[in-house]
Short mmCIF file of C-alpha atoms and ligand atoms in Angstrom, two decimals:
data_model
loop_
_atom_site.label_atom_id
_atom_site.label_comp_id
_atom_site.label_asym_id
_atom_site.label_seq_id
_atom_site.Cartn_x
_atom_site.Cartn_y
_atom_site.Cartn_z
CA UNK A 1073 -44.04 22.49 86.00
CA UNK A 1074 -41.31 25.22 85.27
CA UNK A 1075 -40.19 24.61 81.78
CA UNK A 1076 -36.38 24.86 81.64
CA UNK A 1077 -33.55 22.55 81.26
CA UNK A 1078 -32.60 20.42 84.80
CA UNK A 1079 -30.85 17.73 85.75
CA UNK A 1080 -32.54 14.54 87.57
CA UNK A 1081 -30.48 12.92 89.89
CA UNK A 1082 -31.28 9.52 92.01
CA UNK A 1083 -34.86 8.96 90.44
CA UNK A 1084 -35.97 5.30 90.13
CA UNK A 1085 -36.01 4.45 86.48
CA UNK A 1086 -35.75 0.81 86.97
CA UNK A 1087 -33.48 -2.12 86.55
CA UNK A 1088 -32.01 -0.65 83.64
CA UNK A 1089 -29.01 0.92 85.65
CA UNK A 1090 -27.77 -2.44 86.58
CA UNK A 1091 -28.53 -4.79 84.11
CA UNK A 1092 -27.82 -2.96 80.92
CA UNK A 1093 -24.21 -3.83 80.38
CA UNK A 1094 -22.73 -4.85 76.87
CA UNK A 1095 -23.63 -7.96 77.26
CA UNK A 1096 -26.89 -7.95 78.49
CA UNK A 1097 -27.97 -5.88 75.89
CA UNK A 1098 -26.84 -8.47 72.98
CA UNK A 1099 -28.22 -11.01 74.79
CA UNK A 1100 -31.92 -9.30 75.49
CA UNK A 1101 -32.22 -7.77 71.88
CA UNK A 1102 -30.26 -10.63 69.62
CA UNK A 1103 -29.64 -10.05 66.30
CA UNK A 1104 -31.99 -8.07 64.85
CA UNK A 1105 -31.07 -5.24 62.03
CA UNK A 1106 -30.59 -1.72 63.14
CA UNK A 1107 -29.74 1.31 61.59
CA UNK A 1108 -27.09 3.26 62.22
CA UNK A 1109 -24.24 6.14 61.69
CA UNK A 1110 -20.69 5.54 61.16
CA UNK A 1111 -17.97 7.89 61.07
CA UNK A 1112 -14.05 8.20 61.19
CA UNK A 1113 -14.52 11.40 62.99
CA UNK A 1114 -15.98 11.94 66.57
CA UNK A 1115 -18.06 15.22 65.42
CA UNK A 1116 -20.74 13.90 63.05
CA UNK A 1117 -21.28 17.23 60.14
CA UNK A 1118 -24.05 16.99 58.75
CA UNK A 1119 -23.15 19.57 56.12
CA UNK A 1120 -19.90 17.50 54.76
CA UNK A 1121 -21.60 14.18 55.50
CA UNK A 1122 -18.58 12.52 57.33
CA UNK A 1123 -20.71 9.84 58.48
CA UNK A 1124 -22.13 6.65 56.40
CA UNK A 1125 -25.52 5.61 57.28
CA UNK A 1126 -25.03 1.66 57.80
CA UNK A 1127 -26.84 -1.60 59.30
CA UNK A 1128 -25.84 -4.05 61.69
CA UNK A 1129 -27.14 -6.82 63.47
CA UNK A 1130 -27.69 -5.32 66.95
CA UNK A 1131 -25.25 -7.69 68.89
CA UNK A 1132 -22.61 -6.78 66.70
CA UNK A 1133 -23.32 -3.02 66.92
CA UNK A 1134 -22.71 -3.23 70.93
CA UNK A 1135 -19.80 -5.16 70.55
CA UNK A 1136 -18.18 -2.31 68.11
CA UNK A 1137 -19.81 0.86 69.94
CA UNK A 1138 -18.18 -0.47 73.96
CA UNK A 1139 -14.70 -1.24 71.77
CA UNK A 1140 -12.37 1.59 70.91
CA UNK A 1141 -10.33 -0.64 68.07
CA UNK A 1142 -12.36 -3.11 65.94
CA UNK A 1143 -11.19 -5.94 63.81
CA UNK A 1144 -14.12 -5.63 61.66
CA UNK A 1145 -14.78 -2.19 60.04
CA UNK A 1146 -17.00 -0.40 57.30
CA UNK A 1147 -14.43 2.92 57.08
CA UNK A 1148 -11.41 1.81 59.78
CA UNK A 1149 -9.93 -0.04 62.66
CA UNK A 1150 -10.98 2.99 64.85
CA UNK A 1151 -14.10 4.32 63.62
CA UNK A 1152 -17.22 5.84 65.74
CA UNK A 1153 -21.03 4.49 65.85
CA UNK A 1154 -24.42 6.01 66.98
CA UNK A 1155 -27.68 4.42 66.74
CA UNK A 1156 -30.61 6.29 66.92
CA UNK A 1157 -33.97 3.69 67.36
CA UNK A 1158 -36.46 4.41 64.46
CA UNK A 1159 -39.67 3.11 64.44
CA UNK A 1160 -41.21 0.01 62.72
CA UNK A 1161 -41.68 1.58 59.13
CA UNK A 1162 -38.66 4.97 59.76
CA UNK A 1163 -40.95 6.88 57.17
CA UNK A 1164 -43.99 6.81 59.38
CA UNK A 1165 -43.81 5.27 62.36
CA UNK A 1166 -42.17 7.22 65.43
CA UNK A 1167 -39.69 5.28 67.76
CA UNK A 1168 -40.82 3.19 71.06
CA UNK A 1169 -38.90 0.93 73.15
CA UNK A 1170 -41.53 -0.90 73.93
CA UNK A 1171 -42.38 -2.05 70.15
CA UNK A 1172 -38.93 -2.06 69.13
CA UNK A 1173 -37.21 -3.73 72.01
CA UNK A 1174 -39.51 -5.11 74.36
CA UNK A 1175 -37.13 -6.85 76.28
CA UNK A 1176 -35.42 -3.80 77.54
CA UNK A 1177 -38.39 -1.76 77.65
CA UNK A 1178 -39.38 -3.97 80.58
CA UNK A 1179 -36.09 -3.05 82.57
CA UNK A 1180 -36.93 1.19 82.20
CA UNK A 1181 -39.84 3.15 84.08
CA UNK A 1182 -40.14 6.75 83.40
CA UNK A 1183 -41.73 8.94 85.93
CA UNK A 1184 -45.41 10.23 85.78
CA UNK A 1185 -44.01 13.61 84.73
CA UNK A 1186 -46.76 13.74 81.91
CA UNK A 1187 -50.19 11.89 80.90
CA UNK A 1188 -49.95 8.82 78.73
CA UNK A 1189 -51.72 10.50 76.38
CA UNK A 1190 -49.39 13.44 75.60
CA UNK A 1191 -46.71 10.70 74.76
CA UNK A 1192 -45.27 10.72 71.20
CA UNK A 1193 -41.97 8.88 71.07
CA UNK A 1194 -39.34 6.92 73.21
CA UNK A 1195 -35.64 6.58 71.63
CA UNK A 1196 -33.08 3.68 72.28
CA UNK A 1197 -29.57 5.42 71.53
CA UNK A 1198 -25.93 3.68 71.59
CA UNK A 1199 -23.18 5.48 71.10
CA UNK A 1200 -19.39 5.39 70.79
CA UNK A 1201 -17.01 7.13 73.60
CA UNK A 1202 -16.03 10.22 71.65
CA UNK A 1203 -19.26 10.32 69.56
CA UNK A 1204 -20.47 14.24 69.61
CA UNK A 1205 -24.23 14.43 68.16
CA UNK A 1206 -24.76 18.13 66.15
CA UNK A 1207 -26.84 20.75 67.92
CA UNK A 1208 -30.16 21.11 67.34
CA UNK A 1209 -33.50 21.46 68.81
CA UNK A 1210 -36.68 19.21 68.75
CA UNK A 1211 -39.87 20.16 69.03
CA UNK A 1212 -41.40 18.36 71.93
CA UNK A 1213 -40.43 17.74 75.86
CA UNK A 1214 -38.04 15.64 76.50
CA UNK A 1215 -36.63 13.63 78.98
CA UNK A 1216 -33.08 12.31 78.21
CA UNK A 1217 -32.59 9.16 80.51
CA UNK A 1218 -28.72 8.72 80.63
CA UNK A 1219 -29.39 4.98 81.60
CA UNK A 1220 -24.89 4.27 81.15
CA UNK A 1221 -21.92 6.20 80.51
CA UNK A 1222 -21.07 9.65 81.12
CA UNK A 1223 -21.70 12.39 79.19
CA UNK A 1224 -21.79 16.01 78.31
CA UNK A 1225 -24.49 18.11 77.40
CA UNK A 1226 -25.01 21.67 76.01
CA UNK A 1227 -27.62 23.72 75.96
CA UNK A 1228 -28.88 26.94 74.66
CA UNK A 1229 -31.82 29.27 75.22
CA UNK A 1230 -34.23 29.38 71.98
CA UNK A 1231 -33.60 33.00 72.21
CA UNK A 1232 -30.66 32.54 71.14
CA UNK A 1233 -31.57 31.01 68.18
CA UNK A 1234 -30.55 33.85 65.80
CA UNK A 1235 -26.76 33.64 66.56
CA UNK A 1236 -26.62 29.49 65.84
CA UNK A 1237 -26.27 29.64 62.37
CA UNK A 1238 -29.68 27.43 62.17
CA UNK A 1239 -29.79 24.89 58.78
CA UNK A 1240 -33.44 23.60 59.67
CA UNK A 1241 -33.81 21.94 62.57
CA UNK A 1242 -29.71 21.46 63.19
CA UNK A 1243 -26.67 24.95 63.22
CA UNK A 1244 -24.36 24.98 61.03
CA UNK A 1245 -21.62 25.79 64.48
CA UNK A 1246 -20.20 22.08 64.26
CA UNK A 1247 -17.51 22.68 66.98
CA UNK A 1248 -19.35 24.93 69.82
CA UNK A 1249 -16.27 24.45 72.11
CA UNK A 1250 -13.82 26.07 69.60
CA UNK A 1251 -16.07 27.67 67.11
CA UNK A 1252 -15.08 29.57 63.71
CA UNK A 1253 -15.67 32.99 64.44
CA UNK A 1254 -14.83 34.31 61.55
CA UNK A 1255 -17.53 32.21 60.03
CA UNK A 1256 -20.03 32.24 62.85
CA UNK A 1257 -19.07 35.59 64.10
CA UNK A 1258 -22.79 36.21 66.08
CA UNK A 1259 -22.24 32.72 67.50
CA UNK A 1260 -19.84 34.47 70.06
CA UNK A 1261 -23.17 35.89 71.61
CA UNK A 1262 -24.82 32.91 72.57
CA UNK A 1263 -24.61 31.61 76.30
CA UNK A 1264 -24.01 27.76 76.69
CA UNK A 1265 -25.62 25.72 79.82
CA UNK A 1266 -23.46 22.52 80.41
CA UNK A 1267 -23.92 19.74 82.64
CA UNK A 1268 -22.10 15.81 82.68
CA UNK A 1269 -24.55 13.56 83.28
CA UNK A 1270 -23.70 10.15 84.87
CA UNK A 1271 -25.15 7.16 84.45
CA UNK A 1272 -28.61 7.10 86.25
CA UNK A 1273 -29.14 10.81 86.07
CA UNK A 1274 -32.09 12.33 83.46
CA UNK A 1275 -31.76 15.46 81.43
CA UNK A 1276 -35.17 17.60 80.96
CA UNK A 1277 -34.70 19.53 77.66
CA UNK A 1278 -37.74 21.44 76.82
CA UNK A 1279 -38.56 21.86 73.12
CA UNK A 1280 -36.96 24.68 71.23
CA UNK A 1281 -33.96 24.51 73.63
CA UNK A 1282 -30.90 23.85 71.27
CA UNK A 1283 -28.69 20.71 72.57
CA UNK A 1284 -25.90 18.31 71.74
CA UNK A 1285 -24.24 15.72 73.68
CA UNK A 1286 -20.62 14.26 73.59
CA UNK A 1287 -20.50 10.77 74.41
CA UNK A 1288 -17.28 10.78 77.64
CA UNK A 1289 -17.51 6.86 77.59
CA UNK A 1290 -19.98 4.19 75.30
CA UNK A 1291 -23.59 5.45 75.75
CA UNK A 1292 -26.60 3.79 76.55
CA UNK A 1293 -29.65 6.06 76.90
CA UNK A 1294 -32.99 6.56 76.02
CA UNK A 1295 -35.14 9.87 75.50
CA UNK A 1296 -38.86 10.32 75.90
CA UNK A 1297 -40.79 13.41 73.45
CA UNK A 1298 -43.91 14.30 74.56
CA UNK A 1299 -46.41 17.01 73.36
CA UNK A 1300 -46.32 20.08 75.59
CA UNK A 1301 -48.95 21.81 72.98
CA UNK A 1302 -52.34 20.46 71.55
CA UNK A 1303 -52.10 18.06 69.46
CA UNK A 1304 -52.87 19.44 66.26
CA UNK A 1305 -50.38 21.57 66.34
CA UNK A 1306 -47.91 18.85 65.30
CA UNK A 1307 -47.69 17.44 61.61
CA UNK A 1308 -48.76 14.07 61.79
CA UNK A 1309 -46.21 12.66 59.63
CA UNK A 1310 -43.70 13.41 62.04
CA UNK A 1311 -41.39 10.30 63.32
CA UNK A 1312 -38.50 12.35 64.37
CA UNK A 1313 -40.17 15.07 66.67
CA UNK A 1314 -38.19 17.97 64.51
CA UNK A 1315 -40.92 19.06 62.34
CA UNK A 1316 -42.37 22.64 63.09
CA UNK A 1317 -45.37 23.04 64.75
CA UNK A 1318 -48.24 23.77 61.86
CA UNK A 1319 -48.79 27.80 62.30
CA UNK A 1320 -44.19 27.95 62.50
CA UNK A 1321 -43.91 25.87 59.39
CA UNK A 1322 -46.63 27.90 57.63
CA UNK A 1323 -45.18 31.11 58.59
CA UNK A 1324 -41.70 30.19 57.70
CA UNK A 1325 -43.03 28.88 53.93
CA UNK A 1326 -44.93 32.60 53.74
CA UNK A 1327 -41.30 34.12 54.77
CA UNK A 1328 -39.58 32.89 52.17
CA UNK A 1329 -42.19 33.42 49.28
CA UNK A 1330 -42.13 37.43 50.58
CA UNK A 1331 -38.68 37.22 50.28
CA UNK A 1332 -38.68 35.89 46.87
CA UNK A 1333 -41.17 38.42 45.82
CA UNK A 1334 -38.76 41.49 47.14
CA UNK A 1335 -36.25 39.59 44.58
CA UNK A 1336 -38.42 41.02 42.09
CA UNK A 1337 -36.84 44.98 43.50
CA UNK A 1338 -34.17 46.77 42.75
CA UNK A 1339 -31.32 46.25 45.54
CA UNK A 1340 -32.26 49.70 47.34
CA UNK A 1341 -36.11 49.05 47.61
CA UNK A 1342 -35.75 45.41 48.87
CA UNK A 1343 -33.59 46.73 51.66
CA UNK A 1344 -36.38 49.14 52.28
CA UNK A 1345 -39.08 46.78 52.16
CA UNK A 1346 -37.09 44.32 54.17
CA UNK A 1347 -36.06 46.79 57.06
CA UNK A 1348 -40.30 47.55 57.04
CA UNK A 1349 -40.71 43.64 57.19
CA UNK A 1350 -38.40 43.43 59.74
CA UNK A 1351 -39.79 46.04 62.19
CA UNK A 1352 -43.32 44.37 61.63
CA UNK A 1353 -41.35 41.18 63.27
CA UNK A 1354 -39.53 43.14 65.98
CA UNK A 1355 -42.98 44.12 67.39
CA UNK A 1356 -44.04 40.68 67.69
CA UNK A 1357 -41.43 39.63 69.69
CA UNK A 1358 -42.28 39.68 73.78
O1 LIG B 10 -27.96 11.73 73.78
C1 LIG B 10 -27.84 11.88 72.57
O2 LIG B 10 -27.04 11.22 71.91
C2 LIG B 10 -28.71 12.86 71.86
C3 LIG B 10 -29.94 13.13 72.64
C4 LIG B 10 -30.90 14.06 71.97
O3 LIG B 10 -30.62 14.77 71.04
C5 LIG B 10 -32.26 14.09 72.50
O4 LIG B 10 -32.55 13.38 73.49
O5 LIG B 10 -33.09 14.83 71.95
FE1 LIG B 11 -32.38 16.04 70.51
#
């Protein structure tokens, strides 16, 4: 299979696309407590925190999420939601719809597109109509089943990593549509792939390929990560899928002990040293 981003249109993915209205949802899944963000703003920053992380009983969060004005509120009357499924214990366990919420999990097939046993994670998410996720990357293949509402996606080549203003996993460019150039100045070079999917339709997003999605109307989806590399190339204690593969992480914690060790130069010879270091890295790069 070609790795890169594509759009799935018409693909059977069960009776999800007709059954999973509002109400159908409450009434499958009940009351149980989920996790969840809440914000007054439609772009979620992870750098200001404008969001609060919250719980609600799950009926309740459909209700609010497919409303635009609520009469009950944590922050006000027209606030934003997004629910991101975590697994049974969030510190270990990874997400699956079919532990977490086996009564929809029955209504959702995904395709054969990889063996069972490269599976690592599958990821009920609700969201407001407005609701804009940050971009980031994760490190497995994924299939993003946009099972209702429409909504907009952008991607970006990981070679263009090194003009996203990268915090971890997640860049710092909040607003990709009008960005601050004068802080983000490289971000200028960086080409964006967009699509809208519609309800129905399934986005592949290989790992490393940055991505955030704007919610056009209340969202119902669910994403599947699988492992495209051996398995012990993943930390273990993983449940979001962001965590560096073992040799990136190690390589990233040597980076920045060399570069606290140039510290230890005057200004002149640490450029020197760096430029070397640099150079060394140039050459690895295909
Ligand atoms: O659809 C969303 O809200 C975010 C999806 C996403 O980041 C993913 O599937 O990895
Ligand atoms: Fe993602």
């Amino acid at each position: 299979m070609k790795r890169v981003p594509a759009v799935l249109k018409n693909v059977n993915i069960g009776k999800c696309t007709e059954r999973w209205t509002a109400e159908y949802l409450a009434e499958q899944v009940g009351n149980q407590p989920v996790k969840i963000h809440v914000s007054t703003s439609t772009k979620l920053d992870f750098v200001n925190k404008n969001f609060l992380y919250r719980t609600l009983p799950f009926g309740e969060l459909i209700a609010r999420a497919a409303e635009e004005k609520h009469s009950n509120y944590f922050l006000d009357e027209k606030e934003f939601y997004y629910m991101r499924s975590l697994g049974d214990d969030p510190r270990k366990d990874v997400a699956d719809i079919r532990r977490q919420f086996p009564g929809l999990a029955k209504d959702i097939t995904y395709s054969d597109i990889f063996p069972e046993k490269q599976f690592f994670s599958s990821v009920f998410r609700i969201a407001s109509k407005g609701l804009c996720l940050w971009t980031h990357y994760d490190v497995m293949d994924n299939l993003l089943i946009q099972v209702k509402g429409k909504k907009n996606a952008v991607l970006f080549h990981p070679n263009d990593v090194s003009y996203m203003y990268m915090n971890g996993d997640k860049s710092e460019v909040l607003d990709v549509e009008n960005p601050d150039l004068e802080k983000y100045p490289e971000f200028i070079k960086a080409t964006k792939y967009t699509c809208t999917l519609d309800s129905g339709d399934i986005l592949f997003i290989p790992a490393l390929w940055l991505h955030n999605m704007t919610s056009l109307e209340f969202g119902v989806a669910v994403n599947v990560f699988w492992r495209h590399l051996e398995e012990n190339m993943y930390d273990k204690k993983d449940p979001y899928g962001n965590k560096d593969p073992h040799p990136a992480a190690t390589a990233l914690t040597f980076l920045e002990k060399a570069l606290k060790t140039l510290k230890q130069l005057p200004d002149d010879y640490r450029t020197f040293y760096s430029k070397r270091m640099i150079s060394r890295i140039q050459d690895t790069i295909s």
